[in-house]
Coordinates of C-alpha atoms in Angstrom, one line a residue:
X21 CA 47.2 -12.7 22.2
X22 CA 45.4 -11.8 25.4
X23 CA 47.1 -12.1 29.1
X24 CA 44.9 -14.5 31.0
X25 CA 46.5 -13.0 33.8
X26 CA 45.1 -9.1 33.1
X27 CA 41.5 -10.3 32.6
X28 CA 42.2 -11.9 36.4
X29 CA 43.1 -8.4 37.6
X30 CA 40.4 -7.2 35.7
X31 CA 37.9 -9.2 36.8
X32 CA 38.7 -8.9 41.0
X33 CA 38.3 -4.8 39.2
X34 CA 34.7 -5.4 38.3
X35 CA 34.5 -7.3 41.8
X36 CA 35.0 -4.5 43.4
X37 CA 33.1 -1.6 41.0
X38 CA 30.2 -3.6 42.3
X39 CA 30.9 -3.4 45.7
X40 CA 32.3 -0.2 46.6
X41 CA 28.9 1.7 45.4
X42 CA 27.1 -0.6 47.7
X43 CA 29.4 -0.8 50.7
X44 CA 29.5 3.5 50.5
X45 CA 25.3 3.6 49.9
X46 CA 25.0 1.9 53.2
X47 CA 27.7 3.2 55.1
X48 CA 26.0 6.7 54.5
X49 CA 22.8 5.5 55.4
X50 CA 24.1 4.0 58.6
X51 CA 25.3 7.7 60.0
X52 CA 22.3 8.8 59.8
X53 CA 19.2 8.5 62.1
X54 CA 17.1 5.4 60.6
X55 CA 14.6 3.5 61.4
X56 CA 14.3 -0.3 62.0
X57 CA 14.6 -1.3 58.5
X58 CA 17.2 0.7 56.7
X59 CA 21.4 0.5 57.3
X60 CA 22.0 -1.1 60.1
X61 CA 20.1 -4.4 58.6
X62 CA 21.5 -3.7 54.6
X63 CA 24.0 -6.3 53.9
X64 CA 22.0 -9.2 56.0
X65 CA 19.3 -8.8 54.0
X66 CA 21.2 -9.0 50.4
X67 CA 19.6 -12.6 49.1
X68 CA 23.8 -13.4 48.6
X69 CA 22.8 -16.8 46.8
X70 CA 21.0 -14.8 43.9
X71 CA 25.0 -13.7 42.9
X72 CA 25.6 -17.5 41.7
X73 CA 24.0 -17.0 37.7
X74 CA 25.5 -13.8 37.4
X75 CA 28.8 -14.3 39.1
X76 CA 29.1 -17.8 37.1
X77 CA 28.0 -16.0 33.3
X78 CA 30.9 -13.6 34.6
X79 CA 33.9 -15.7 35.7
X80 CA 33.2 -18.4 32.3
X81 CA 33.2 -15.0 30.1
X82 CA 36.8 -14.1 31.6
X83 CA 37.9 -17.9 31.6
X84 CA 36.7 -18.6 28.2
X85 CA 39.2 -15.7 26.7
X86 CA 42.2 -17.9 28.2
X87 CA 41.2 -21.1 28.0
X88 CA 41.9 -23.0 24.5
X89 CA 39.0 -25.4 25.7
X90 CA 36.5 -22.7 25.9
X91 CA 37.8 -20.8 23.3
X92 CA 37.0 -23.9 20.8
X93 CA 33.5 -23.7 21.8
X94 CA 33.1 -20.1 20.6
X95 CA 34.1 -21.5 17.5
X96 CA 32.0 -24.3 16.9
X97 CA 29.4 -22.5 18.1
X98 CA 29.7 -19.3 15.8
X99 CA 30.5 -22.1 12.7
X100 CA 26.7 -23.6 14.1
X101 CA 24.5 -20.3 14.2
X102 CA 26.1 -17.2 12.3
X103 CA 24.7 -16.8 9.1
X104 CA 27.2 -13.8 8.4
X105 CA 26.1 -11.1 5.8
X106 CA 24.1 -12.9 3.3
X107 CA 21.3 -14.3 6.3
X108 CA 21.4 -11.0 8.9
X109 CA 18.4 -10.2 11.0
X110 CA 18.7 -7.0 12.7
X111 CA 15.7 -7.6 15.2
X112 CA 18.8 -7.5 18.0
X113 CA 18.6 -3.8 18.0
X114 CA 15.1 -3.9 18.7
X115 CA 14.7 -6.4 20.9
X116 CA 17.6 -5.6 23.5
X117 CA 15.0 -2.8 24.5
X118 CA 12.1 -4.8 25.2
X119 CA 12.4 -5.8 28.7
X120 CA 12.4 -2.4 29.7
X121 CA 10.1 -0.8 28.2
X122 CA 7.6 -3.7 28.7
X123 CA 8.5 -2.4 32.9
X124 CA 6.5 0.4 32.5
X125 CA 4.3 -0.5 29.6
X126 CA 2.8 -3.3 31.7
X127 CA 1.7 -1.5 34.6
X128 CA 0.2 1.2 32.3
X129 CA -1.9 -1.2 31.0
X130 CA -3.4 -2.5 33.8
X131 CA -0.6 -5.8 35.1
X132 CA 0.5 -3.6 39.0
X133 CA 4.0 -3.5 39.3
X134 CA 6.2 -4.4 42.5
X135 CA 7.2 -0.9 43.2
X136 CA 5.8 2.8 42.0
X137 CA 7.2 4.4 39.4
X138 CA 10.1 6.3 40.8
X139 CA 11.2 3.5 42.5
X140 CA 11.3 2.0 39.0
X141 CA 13.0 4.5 37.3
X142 CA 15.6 4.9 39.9
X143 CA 15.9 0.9 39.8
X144 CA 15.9 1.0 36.2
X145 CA 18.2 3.9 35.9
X146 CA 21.1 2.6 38.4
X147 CA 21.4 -0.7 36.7
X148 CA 21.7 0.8 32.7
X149 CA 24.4 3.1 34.5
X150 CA 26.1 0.1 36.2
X151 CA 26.1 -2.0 33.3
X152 CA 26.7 1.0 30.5
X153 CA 29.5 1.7 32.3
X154 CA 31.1 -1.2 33.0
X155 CA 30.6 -2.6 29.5
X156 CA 32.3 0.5 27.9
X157 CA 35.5 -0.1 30.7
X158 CA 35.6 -4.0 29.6
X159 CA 35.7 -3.2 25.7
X160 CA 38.3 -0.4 25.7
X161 CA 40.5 -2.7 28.2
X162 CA 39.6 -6.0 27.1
X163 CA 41.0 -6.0 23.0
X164 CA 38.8 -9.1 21.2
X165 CA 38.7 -9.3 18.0
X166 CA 34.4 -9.7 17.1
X167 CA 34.0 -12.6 14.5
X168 CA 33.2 -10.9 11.6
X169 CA 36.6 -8.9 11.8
X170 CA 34.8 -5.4 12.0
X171 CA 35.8 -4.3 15.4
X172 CA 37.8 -4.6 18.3
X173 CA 35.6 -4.5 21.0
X174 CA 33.7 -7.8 21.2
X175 CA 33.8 -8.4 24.4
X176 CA 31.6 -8.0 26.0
X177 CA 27.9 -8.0 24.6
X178 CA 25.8 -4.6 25.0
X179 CA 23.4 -5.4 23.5
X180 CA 23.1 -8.9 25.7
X181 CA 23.6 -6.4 29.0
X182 CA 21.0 -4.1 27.7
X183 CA 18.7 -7.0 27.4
X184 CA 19.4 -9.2 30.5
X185 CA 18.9 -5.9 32.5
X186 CA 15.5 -5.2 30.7
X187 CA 15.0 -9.1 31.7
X188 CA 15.8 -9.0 35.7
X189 CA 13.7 -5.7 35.9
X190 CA 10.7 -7.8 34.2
X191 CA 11.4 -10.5 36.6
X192 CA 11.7 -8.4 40.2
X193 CA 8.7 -6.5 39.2
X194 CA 6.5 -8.7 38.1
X195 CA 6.9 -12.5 39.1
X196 CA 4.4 -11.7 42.1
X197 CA 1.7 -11.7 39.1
X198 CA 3.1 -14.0 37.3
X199 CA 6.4 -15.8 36.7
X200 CA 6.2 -15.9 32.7
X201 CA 6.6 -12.1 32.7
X202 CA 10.2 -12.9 33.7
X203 CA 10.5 -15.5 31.8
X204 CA 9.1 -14.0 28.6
X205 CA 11.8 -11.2 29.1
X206 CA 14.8 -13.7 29.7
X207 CA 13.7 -15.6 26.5
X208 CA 13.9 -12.3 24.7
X209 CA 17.0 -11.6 26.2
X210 CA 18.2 -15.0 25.6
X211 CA 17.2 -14.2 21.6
X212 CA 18.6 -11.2 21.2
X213 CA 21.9 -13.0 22.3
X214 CA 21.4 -15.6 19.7
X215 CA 20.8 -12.9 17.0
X216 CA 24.3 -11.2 17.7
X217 CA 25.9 -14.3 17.1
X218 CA 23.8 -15.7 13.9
X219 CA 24.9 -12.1 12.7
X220 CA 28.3 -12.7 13.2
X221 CA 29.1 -9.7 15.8
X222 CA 29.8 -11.5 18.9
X223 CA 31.5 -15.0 20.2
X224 CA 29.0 -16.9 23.0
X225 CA 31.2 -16.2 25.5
X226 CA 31.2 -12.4 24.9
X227 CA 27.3 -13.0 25.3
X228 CA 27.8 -15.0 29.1
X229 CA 29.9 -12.3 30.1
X230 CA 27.1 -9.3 28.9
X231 CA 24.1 -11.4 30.6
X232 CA 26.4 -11.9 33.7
X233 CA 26.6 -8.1 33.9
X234 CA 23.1 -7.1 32.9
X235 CA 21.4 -9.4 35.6
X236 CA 24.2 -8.2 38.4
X237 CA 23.9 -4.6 38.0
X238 CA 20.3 -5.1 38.2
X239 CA 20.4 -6.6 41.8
X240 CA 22.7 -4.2 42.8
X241 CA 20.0 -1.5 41.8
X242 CA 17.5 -3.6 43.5
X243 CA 19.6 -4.0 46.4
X244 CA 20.0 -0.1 46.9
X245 CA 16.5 0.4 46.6
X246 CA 15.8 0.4 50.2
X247 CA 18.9 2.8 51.1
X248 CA 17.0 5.5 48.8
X249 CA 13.3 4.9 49.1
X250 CA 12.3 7.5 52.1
X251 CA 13.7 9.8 49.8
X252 CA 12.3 9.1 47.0
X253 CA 8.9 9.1 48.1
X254 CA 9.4 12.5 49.7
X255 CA 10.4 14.1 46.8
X256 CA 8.4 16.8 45.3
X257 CA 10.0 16.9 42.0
X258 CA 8.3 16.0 39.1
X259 CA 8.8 13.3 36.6
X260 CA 8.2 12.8 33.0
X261 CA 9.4 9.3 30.8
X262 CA 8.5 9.8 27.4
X263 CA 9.6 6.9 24.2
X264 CA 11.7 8.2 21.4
X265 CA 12.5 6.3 17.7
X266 CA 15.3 7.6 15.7
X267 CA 14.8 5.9 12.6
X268 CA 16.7 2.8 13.8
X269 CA 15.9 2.2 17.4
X270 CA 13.8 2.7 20.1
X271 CA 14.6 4.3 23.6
X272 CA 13.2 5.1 26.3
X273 CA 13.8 9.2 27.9
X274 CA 13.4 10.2 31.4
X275 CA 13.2 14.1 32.3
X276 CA 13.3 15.4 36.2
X277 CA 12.3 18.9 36.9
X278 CA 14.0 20.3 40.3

């Protein structure tokens, strides 16, 4: 049975995992010589009112592990939409990926992006390593049992993270063009969710509590942005992103040369 009162702990943990990388990014910036609209300005300009989607997938996630209410929903949901092993579609592996790729696919096909590419791939990269890491902390701390039985490590979603990440980087770069980019890559995300319950591998809740994550350590990435961009625009080293299939998904591989 899990202690309500560890995921508690837990969850003032994750509170603060998202902070303390912020609070140290601008306290470095601020003891250095800056100009009008780095450091000094960082936390007033944090939209704060963009934390209430993520912060609220986040707290029902922990919640819903404790709360016999909540818990009954994950059941009636799973007995609603998994199809367990006879009616599996295994687009989720797929699809997780989409968001992200389709960041830089777009602008290489002509849609302009928010921000150059090394802004994106350092926006890009500091979210997947925000949300990689924190998903791999929650599912060796966090024992739940997925609902087909095959694992212990339910909760919560990756593949739901990977996707809302891909989703809030659709939306940040591109809703100055047009606002069904985003919305095309939350529906994605918002499918791929559905897929890894119809297969059986993860309760709804586990799914709140991965989108939760994905779309915060996004803004968090977004949010440092400004802390790193003189640099990154300096910077003489050179860059390569090239797309790799193994035979059972697609990824996307970025190479600096110093």
């Amino acid at each position: 049975m899990i202690d309500y009162r560890k995921q508690i702990v837990f969850y003032c943990l994750l509170v603060l995992l998202f902070v303390m990388p912020v609070t140290s990014f601008a306290q470095i910036q601020l003891e250095q010589p800056s100009d009008s609209s780095s450091g000094s300005h960082f936390f007033k300009k944090i939209p704060y009112k963009e934390l209430a989607v993520p912060v609220g997938l986040i707290t029902y996630g922990i919640v819903a592990k404790g709360n016999p209410f909540l818990k009954g929903i994950d059941e009636d949901i799973r007995d609603g939409v998994s199809r367990g092993k006879s009616g599996k579609i295994k687009l989720d592996d797929f699809t997780r990926f989409a968001g992200t790729a389709g960041v830089f696919v777009l602008d290489a096909v002509g849609v302009p992006a928010k921000h150059n590419l090394k802004q994106r791939l350092f926006t890009t990269a500091v979210s997947n390593i925000i949300m990689t890491s924190t998903v791999k902390i929650m599912k060796s701390t966090i024992p739940v049992w997925r609902p087909d039985s095959s694992a212990n490590n339910s909760f919560p979603s990756g593949h739901a993270a990977t996707a809302f990440v891909g989703a809030e980087l659709l939306w940040q770069e591109y809703r100055q063009e047009s606002i069904w980019y985003g919305i095309a890559g939350y529906a994605v995300a918002a499918g791929t969710g559905y897929l890894r319950m119809h297969n059986d591998k993860h309760w709804f809740s586990d799914i709140a509590m991965g989108a939760g994550v994905g779309i915060l350590s996004t803004k968090i990435a977004y949010w440092l942005l400004p802390l790193v961009d003189s640099r990154l625009q300096n910077s003489k080293k050179s860059y390569v992103v090239l797309p790799t299939y193994n035979g059972r998904q697609f990824c996307l591989n970025a190479s600096l040369q110093f």
